[in-house]
Coordinates of C-alpha atoms and ligand atoms in Angstrom, one line a residue:
M1 CA 96.8 -61.8 -201.7
L2 CA 99.8 -60.4 -203.3
A3 CA 100.2 -56.6 -203.3
F4 CA 102.7 -54.7 -205.5
S5 CA 103.8 -51.2 -205.1
G6 CA 106.6 -49.0 -206.4
S7 CA 107.7 -51.1 -209.4
S8 CA 106.3 -51.8 -212.9
T9 CA 104.1 -54.9 -213.4
L10 CA 106.8 -56.5 -215.6
Q11 CA 109.4 -56.0 -212.9
Q12 CA 107.0 -57.5 -210.3
V13 CA 106.3 -60.6 -212.5
H14 CA 110.0 -61.0 -213.1
L15 CA 110.7 -60.8 -209.4
L16 CA 108.0 -63.4 -208.6
C17 CA 109.3 -65.8 -211.3
T18 CA 112.8 -65.7 -210.0
T19 CA 112.1 -65.7 -206.3
K20 CA 108.9 -67.8 -206.0
P21 CA 108.8 -70.2 -209.0
N22 CA 106.4 -72.6 -207.1
L23 CA 103.9 -69.8 -206.5
I24 CA 103.8 -68.4 -210.0
K25 CA 102.8 -71.6 -211.8
P26 CA 99.5 -72.3 -210.0
L27 CA 98.7 -68.5 -210.1
F28 CA 99.4 -68.5 -213.9
T29 CA 97.2 -71.6 -214.4
A30 CA 94.3 -70.1 -212.4
A31 CA 94.5 -66.8 -214.3
T32 CA 94.5 -68.5 -217.7
T33 CA 91.5 -70.7 -216.7
A34 CA 89.6 -67.7 -215.5
L35 CA 90.4 -65.7 -218.7
C36 CA 89.3 -68.7 -220.9
T37 CA 86.0 -69.2 -218.9
R38 CA 85.3 -65.4 -219.2
R39 CA 86.0 -65.4 -222.9
R40 CA 83.7 -68.5 -223.4
A41 CA 81.0 -66.7 -221.4
V42 CA 81.3 -63.5 -223.5
V43 CA 81.2 -65.4 -226.8
S44 CA 78.2 -67.5 -225.8
S45 CA 76.3 -64.6 -224.3
S46 CA 76.8 -62.5 -227.4
S47 CA 75.5 -65.3 -229.7
S48 CA 72.6 -66.3 -227.4
S49 CA 71.2 -62.8 -226.5
M50 CA 72.1 -61.4 -230.0
S51 CA 72.1 -57.9 -228.8
Y52 CA 74.4 -56.7 -231.6
D53 CA 75.1 -53.5 -229.7
R54 CA 78.8 -53.6 -230.3
E55 CA 78.3 -54.3 -234.0
L56 CA 75.7 -51.5 -234.4
S57 CA 77.9 -49.0 -232.7
A58 CA 80.8 -50.0 -234.9
A59 CA 78.6 -49.8 -238.0
K60 CA 77.4 -46.3 -237.1
K61 CA 80.9 -45.1 -236.5
A62 CA 82.1 -46.6 -239.9
A63 CA 79.2 -45.2 -241.9
S64 CA 79.6 -41.8 -240.3
L65 CA 83.3 -41.5 -241.0
A66 CA 82.7 -42.7 -244.6
A67 CA 80.1 -40.0 -244.9
T68 CA 82.6 -37.4 -243.8
L69 CA 85.0 -38.5 -246.6
C70 CA 82.2 -38.5 -249.1
Q71 CA 81.0 -35.0 -248.1
R72 CA 84.6 -33.7 -248.6
V73 CA 84.8 -35.2 -252.1
Q74 CA 81.3 -34.1 -253.2
K75 CA 82.1 -30.5 -252.3
V76 CA 85.1 -30.4 -254.7
L77 CA 84.2 -33.1 -257.1
L78 CA 86.5 -33.0 -260.1
Q79 CA 85.6 -34.7 -263.3
S80 CA 88.9 -36.7 -263.0
D81 CA 87.5 -38.4 -259.9
V82 CA 84.7 -40.1 -261.8
H83 CA 85.7 -43.3 -263.7
S84 CA 83.6 -45.9 -265.6
K85 CA 83.6 -49.5 -264.5
S86 CA 83.4 -52.4 -266.9
D87 CA 79.6 -52.2 -266.8
E88 CA 79.8 -48.5 -267.7
S89 CA 78.4 -47.5 -264.3
P90 CA 80.3 -44.6 -262.6
V91 CA 82.7 -45.0 -259.7
T92 CA 84.5 -42.2 -257.9
V93 CA 87.5 -41.9 -255.5
A94 CA 84.8 -41.5 -252.8
D95 CA 83.3 -44.9 -253.5
Y96 CA 86.7 -46.6 -253.0
G97 CA 87.6 -44.3 -250.1
S98 CA 84.3 -45.0 -248.3
Q99 CA 84.7 -48.8 -248.8
A100 CA 88.3 -48.8 -247.4
L101 CA 87.3 -46.6 -244.5
V102 CA 84.3 -48.8 -243.5
S103 CA 86.5 -51.9 -243.6
F104 CA 89.2 -50.1 -241.5
V105 CA 86.8 -48.9 -238.9
L106 CA 84.9 -52.2 -238.5
E107 CA 88.2 -54.0 -237.9
K108 CA 89.5 -51.4 -235.5
E109 CA 86.2 -51.3 -233.5
L110 CA 85.5 -55.1 -233.5
H111 CA 89.1 -56.3 -233.1
T112 CA 88.4 -59.2 -235.5
E113 CA 88.8 -60.0 -239.1
V114 CA 85.9 -58.7 -241.1
T115 CA 84.3 -60.2 -244.3
M116 CA 82.1 -58.0 -246.4
V117 CA 79.9 -58.4 -249.5
A118 CA 80.7 -55.0 -250.9
E119 CA 80.2 -53.4 -254.3
E120 CA 83.7 -52.3 -255.1
D121 CA 87.0 -54.2 -255.6
S122 CA 90.6 -53.1 -256.1
A123 CA 91.1 -54.6 -259.6
D124 CA 91.0 -51.3 -261.6
L125 CA 93.1 -49.5 -258.9
R126 CA 95.9 -52.1 -259.3
N127 CA 96.2 -51.3 -263.0
E128 CA 99.2 -49.3 -264.2
G129 CA 98.0 -45.8 -264.8
A130 CA 95.7 -45.9 -261.7
N131 CA 98.6 -44.8 -259.4
E132 CA 97.6 -41.2 -259.2
T133 CA 93.9 -42.1 -258.3
L134 CA 95.1 -44.6 -255.7
E135 CA 97.3 -42.0 -254.1
R136 CA 94.5 -39.5 -254.0
I137 CA 92.2 -42.1 -252.3
T138 CA 94.9 -43.0 -249.8
K139 CA 95.4 -39.3 -249.0
L140 CA 91.7 -38.8 -248.6
I141 CA 91.4 -41.7 -246.2
N142 CA 94.4 -40.6 -244.1
E143 CA 93.2 -37.0 -243.9
T144 CA 89.7 -38.3 -242.8
I145 CA 91.1 -40.6 -240.1
S146 CA 93.5 -37.9 -238.8
S147 CA 90.9 -35.1 -238.7
D148 CA 88.5 -37.4 -236.9
G149 CA 91.1 -38.2 -234.2
T150 CA 89.6 -41.4 -232.9
Y151 CA 92.4 -43.7 -234.2
S152 CA 96.0 -42.9 -233.5
V153 CA 97.6 -45.1 -236.2
P154 CA 100.4 -44.5 -238.7
P155 CA 99.1 -43.3 -242.1
L156 CA 97.8 -46.2 -244.3
S157 CA 99.9 -47.1 -247.3
S158 CA 98.4 -47.6 -250.8
E159 CA 98.8 -51.3 -250.2
D160 CA 96.8 -51.1 -246.9
V161 CA 94.0 -49.3 -248.8
L162 CA 93.9 -52.0 -251.5
T163 CA 93.7 -54.7 -248.9
A164 CA 91.0 -52.9 -247.0
I165 CA 88.9 -52.5 -250.2
D166 CA 89.4 -56.3 -250.9
R167 CA 87.9 -57.3 -247.6
G168 CA 84.7 -56.7 -249.5
N169 CA 85.1 -59.7 -251.7
S170 CA 83.0 -62.1 -249.6
E171 CA 80.3 -64.0 -251.5
G172 CA 77.8 -63.9 -248.6
G173 CA 75.3 -66.8 -248.5
P174 CA 73.1 -68.6 -246.0
S175 CA 75.6 -69.2 -243.1
G176 CA 77.9 -67.2 -240.9
R177 CA 78.4 -63.5 -240.5
H178 CA 78.9 -61.1 -243.4
W179 CA 78.8 -57.4 -243.5
V180 CA 77.0 -56.0 -246.6
L181 CA 78.3 -52.7 -247.9
D182 CA 77.4 -50.2 -250.6
P183 CA 80.1 -47.6 -250.0
I184 CA 78.1 -45.0 -252.0
D185 CA 74.6 -46.0 -253.1
G186 CA 73.4 -43.6 -255.7
T187 CA 76.7 -42.7 -257.3
K188 CA 74.9 -40.9 -260.1
G189 CA 73.1 -38.8 -257.5
F190 CA 76.4 -38.2 -255.7
V191 CA 78.0 -37.0 -258.9
R192 CA 75.0 -34.8 -259.7
G193 CA 75.2 -33.2 -256.2
D194 CA 71.9 -34.9 -255.1
Q195 CA 71.0 -37.7 -252.7
Y196 CA 73.3 -40.7 -251.9
A197 CA 73.8 -43.1 -249.0
I198 CA 76.4 -45.1 -247.3
A199 CA 74.6 -48.4 -246.7
L200 CA 75.9 -51.0 -244.3
A201 CA 74.2 -54.1 -243.0
L202 CA 75.1 -57.3 -241.1
L203 CA 73.9 -60.7 -242.3
E204 CA 73.8 -63.5 -239.7
D205 CA 73.0 -66.9 -241.2
G206 CA 71.3 -65.3 -244.3
K207 CA 69.2 -62.8 -242.3
V208 CA 69.8 -59.1 -242.0
V209 CA 70.2 -58.4 -238.3
L210 CA 71.2 -54.7 -238.4
G211 CA 71.5 -51.9 -240.9
V212 CA 72.8 -48.3 -241.0
L213 CA 72.1 -45.7 -243.7
A214 CA 74.1 -42.5 -243.7
C215 CA 72.4 -40.0 -245.9
P216 CA 74.5 -36.8 -245.9
N217 CA 72.2 -34.7 -248.1
L218 CA 68.8 -35.8 -246.7
P219 CA 67.1 -33.0 -244.8
L220 CA 66.5 -33.8 -241.1
S221 CA 62.9 -32.5 -241.4
P222 CA 60.4 -34.5 -243.5
I223 CA 60.4 -34.0 -247.2
G224 CA 57.0 -33.1 -248.8
S225 CA 55.3 -34.7 -251.7
H226 CA 57.4 -32.7 -254.2
G227 CA 60.7 -33.9 -252.6
Q228 CA 61.1 -30.5 -250.9
S229 CA 62.0 -30.1 -247.2
S230 CA 60.0 -27.5 -245.2
L231 CA 61.8 -24.4 -244.0
Q232 CA 64.4 -26.2 -242.0
K233 CA 67.3 -26.9 -244.4
E234 CA 69.6 -28.8 -242.1
V235 CA 70.8 -32.0 -243.8
G236 CA 72.6 -35.2 -242.8
C237 CA 70.7 -38.2 -241.4
L238 CA 71.9 -41.4 -239.8
F239 CA 69.2 -44.1 -239.8
Y240 CA 69.9 -47.3 -238.0
A241 CA 68.0 -50.5 -237.0
K242 CA 68.6 -53.8 -235.4
V243 CA 66.4 -56.8 -235.3
G244 CA 63.7 -56.4 -232.7
G245 CA 65.1 -53.0 -231.6
G246 CA 63.1 -50.6 -233.9
T247 CA 64.5 -47.9 -236.2
H248 CA 66.1 -44.7 -235.0
M249 CA 67.4 -41.6 -236.6
E250 CA 70.1 -39.1 -235.5
S251 CA 71.7 -36.2 -237.2
L252 CA 75.1 -37.1 -238.8
A253 CA 76.4 -34.1 -236.9
G254 CA 75.3 -35.7 -233.6
S255 CA 72.0 -35.5 -231.8
S256 CA 69.8 -37.7 -229.6
P257 CA 68.2 -40.6 -231.4
V258 CA 64.5 -40.4 -232.3
K259 CA 62.4 -43.6 -232.9
M260 CA 61.0 -43.7 -236.4
H261 CA 57.7 -45.2 -237.7
V262 CA 56.4 -45.6 -241.2
C263 CA 53.3 -43.6 -242.2
A264 CA 50.2 -45.2 -240.9
T265 CA 47.7 -44.3 -243.6
D266 CA 45.5 -46.8 -245.3
D267 CA 44.2 -44.3 -247.7
P268 CA 46.0 -44.3 -251.1
A269 CA 44.7 -40.8 -251.8
E270 CA 46.9 -39.6 -248.8
A271 CA 49.9 -41.6 -249.8
S272 CA 52.8 -40.3 -251.8
F273 CA 55.4 -42.6 -253.4
F274 CA 59.1 -42.8 -254.0
E275 CA 61.0 -44.1 -257.0
S276 CA 64.5 -43.8 -258.5
F277 CA 65.5 -40.5 -260.0
E278 CA 67.1 -42.5 -262.9
A279 CA 64.4 -43.9 -265.2
A280 CA 67.0 -46.4 -266.4
H281 CA 67.0 -48.0 -262.9
S282 CA 63.2 -48.3 -262.5
S283 CA 60.3 -47.9 -265.0
H284 CA 58.6 -44.6 -264.2
D285 CA 55.7 -45.5 -266.5
L286 CA 55.0 -48.7 -264.7
S287 CA 55.0 -47.1 -261.2
S288 CA 52.7 -44.3 -262.3
A289 CA 50.3 -46.8 -263.7
I290 CA 50.4 -48.7 -260.4
A291 CA 49.9 -45.5 -258.4
S292 CA 47.0 -44.3 -260.4
K293 CA 45.3 -47.8 -260.3
L294 CA 45.7 -47.7 -256.5
G295 CA 44.3 -44.1 -256.3
V296 CA 47.5 -42.3 -255.3
R297 CA 47.0 -38.6 -256.1
A298 CA 50.4 -37.1 -255.3
P299 CA 53.1 -37.0 -258.0
P300 CA 56.1 -39.3 -257.5
V301 CA 59.0 -38.2 -255.3
R302 CA 62.1 -39.1 -257.4
M303 CA 65.2 -39.6 -255.3
D304 CA 68.6 -41.5 -255.7
S305 CA 69.8 -44.2 -253.4
Q306 CA 68.5 -46.0 -250.3
A307 CA 67.7 -42.5 -248.8
K308 CA 64.3 -43.5 -250.1
Y309 CA 64.1 -46.3 -247.5
G310 CA 65.1 -43.9 -244.8
A311 CA 62.6 -41.3 -245.8
L312 CA 59.9 -44.0 -246.0
A313 CA 60.9 -45.3 -242.5
R314 CA 60.1 -41.9 -241.0
G315 CA 56.8 -41.5 -242.8
D316 CA 57.8 -38.9 -245.5
G317 CA 55.9 -41.1 -248.0
A318 CA 54.0 -44.4 -247.8
I319 CA 55.2 -46.3 -250.9
Y320 CA 58.5 -47.2 -252.7
L321 CA 58.3 -48.9 -256.1
R322 CA 61.2 -50.2 -258.1
F323 CA 60.9 -51.9 -261.4
P324 CA 64.2 -52.4 -263.3
R325 CA 64.3 -53.5 -266.9
K326 CA 63.8 -57.3 -267.5
G327 CA 66.9 -59.3 -266.8
Y328 CA 68.4 -56.9 -264.3
R329 CA 69.6 -58.7 -261.2
E330 CA 69.3 -56.7 -257.9
K331 CA 72.4 -56.8 -255.6
I332 CA 72.0 -57.3 -251.9
W333 CA 74.0 -54.2 -251.0
D334 CA 71.4 -52.0 -252.8
H335 CA 68.7 -53.1 -250.3
A336 CA 69.9 -54.9 -247.1
A337 CA 70.4 -51.9 -244.9
G338 CA 67.3 -50.1 -246.3
C339 CA 65.1 -53.2 -245.9
I340 CA 65.8 -53.5 -242.1
V341 CA 65.5 -49.7 -241.6
V342 CA 62.0 -49.9 -243.1
T343 CA 60.8 -53.2 -241.5
E344 CA 61.9 -52.2 -238.0
A345 CA 60.0 -49.0 -238.5
G346 CA 56.8 -51.1 -239.1
G347 CA 57.0 -51.4 -242.9
V348 CA 57.0 -54.3 -245.3
A349 CA 59.4 -54.9 -248.2
T350 CA 58.7 -57.6 -250.8
D351 CA 59.2 -58.5 -254.4
A352 CA 56.3 -57.9 -256.9
A353 CA 54.8 -61.3 -256.0
G354 CA 54.7 -60.4 -252.2
N355 CA 57.6 -62.6 -251.3
P356 CA 59.9 -61.3 -248.6
L357 CA 63.4 -60.2 -249.8
D358 CA 65.9 -63.1 -249.4
F359 CA 69.4 -62.0 -248.6
S360 CA 70.8 -65.5 -248.2
K361 CA 71.5 -66.4 -251.8
G362 CA 74.9 -64.6 -252.3
K363 CA 75.4 -61.3 -254.0
F364 CA 72.1 -61.2 -255.8
L365 CA 68.5 -61.1 -254.7
N366 CA 66.4 -63.7 -256.4
L367 CA 63.3 -61.7 -257.3
D368 CA 60.0 -61.9 -259.0
T369 CA 60.1 -58.7 -261.1
G370 CA 60.5 -55.7 -258.8
I371 CA 60.6 -54.4 -255.3
V372 CA 57.5 -53.0 -253.5
V373 CA 57.8 -51.3 -250.1
S374 CA 55.0 -49.9 -248.0
N375 CA 53.2 -50.1 -244.6
Q376 CA 51.2 -53.1 -243.5
K377 CA 47.8 -51.6 -244.2
L378 CA 48.4 -50.5 -247.8
M379 CA 50.4 -53.5 -248.9
P380 CA 47.5 -55.9 -249.9
S381 CA 45.9 -53.4 -252.2
L382 CA 49.2 -52.2 -253.5
L383 CA 50.3 -55.7 -254.4
K384 CA 47.0 -56.2 -256.2
A385 CA 47.6 -53.0 -258.2
V386 CA 51.1 -54.2 -259.0
R387 CA 49.8 -57.6 -260.2
D388 CA 47.1 -56.0 -262.4
S389 CA 49.5 -53.4 -263.9
L390 CA 52.1 -56.1 -264.6
N391 CA 49.4 -58.2 -266.3
E392 CA 48.3 -55.3 -268.4
A393 CA 52.0 -54.6 -269.3
S394 CA 52.5 -58.2 -270.4
R395 CA 49.4 -57.9 -272.6
G396 CA 51.0 -54.9 -274.2
S397 CA 49.0 -52.0 -272.9
P398 CA 50.1 -49.0 -275.0
S399 CA 50.7 -46.8 -271.9
L400 CA 53.3 -49.2 -270.5
Ligands
A3P1 N1 69.8 -50.8 -265.0 C1 69.7 -50.8 -263.7 N2 68.5 -51.1 -263.2 C2 68.3 -51.1 -261.9 N3 69.2 -50.7 -261.0 C3 70.4 -50.3 -261.5 C4 70.7 -50.4 -262.8 N4 72.0 -49.9 -263.0 C5 72.4 -49.7 -261.8 N5 71.5 -49.9 -260.8 C6 71.6 -49.9 -259.4 O1 70.8 -48.8 -258.9 C7 71.5 -48.3 -257.8 C8 71.0 -46.9 -257.5 O2 69.7 -46.9 -257.2 P1 68.8 -45.7 -257.3 O3 68.3 -45.6 -258.7 O4 67.7 -46.0 -256.3 O5 69.6 -44.5 -256.8 C9 73.0 -48.3 -258.2 O6 73.7 -48.4 -257.0 P2 75.2 -47.6 -257.0 O7 74.9 -46.2 -257.2 O8 75.6 -48.0 -255.7 O9 76.0 -48.3 -258.1 C10 73.0 -49.6 -259.0 O10 73.4 -50.8 -258.2
MG2 MG1 77.8 -48.6 -258.5
MG3 MG1 74.0 -49.1 -254.9
MG4 MG1 77.5 -48.0 -254.9

């Protein structure tokens, strides 16, 4: 056994190399072999046991820090921070900032190159004329990293920010690992001062294996059937789930995790339902026809973003209905995190025909018509009501 004292490790190694060259070679070989064996063991144990603990903790950190950035922006949202993308949908400095920050944190925490299927890209920010916006995003990110204090790194440059955003250009698909990110889901709600979510999931060979939803404006206490929280007005929820591990919720400000379960009712008269706030995103007429056919009495709770999945996972309501206009193609980042948060809490998410959502086909979900989410007991009668209402709509019922 060799014992060192009084000098630095480098000095000791140098001394050994020069004074005992025959001793150092076998020692070096043994150490390298041991390191390689250990690394192989770590890699194979992580892929065989599939605990995803490291990935989940990285995802929680990434979504929480992105939520901090978004909260700062929402407080002082200036009109100049909202831009239109080529499809006329809004995007803000916070959408870009959140995407770059999630990409930065995942790489820092996981010490590996990260590929993400994410909503935003840097094309518009690389245009001449976008310099001021890019500078503002870079400043926001650097301020958020430095006030958090976890990472002692030199400030990111604008180029670093563009590179971080573009790690989100993976196409996803049926093989390998891909993070799926919606840096702000519900941008319209964010701009209005309402609900939004940072939604991050991990796909492994086409299956969602973990998901995190940070919902900075969602009350910690259950929301009632009018979308109102009870007396407690504290907001900021972090939902997270991993495959086989259930769904938990913590406060974004930090609290002990609480296990979440969907509402257990099998009585539609007791069930309330969620839908998009934006009628352009989902037909309000069709969902109210389905709800009344099923016997739901409560009025719809209209809310932006995947906060709906979080609220459903903790039993605030029992049903989520989403029926976009014909031809609209749903993106995987709008549902991946929400889907695992609900299913690990005991719920079911399918398309209108009752097929499970398939995240293995690239950026888009291949769907039959719409998305239907509920608990196991209500699902059969709900899907029947969906089928009947869709048939009536296709026959041209005047109410739809
Ligand atoms: N015409 C449309 N039909 C359905 N969904 C749409 C849509 N236009 C935009 N969306 C999607 O609806 C999401 C918001 O959902 P919700 O209505 O539940 O808040 C948007 O996410 P972003 O805000 O991330 O762009 C966007 O992807
Ligand atoms: Mg968008
Ligand atoms: Mg979205
Ligand atoms: Mg978005």
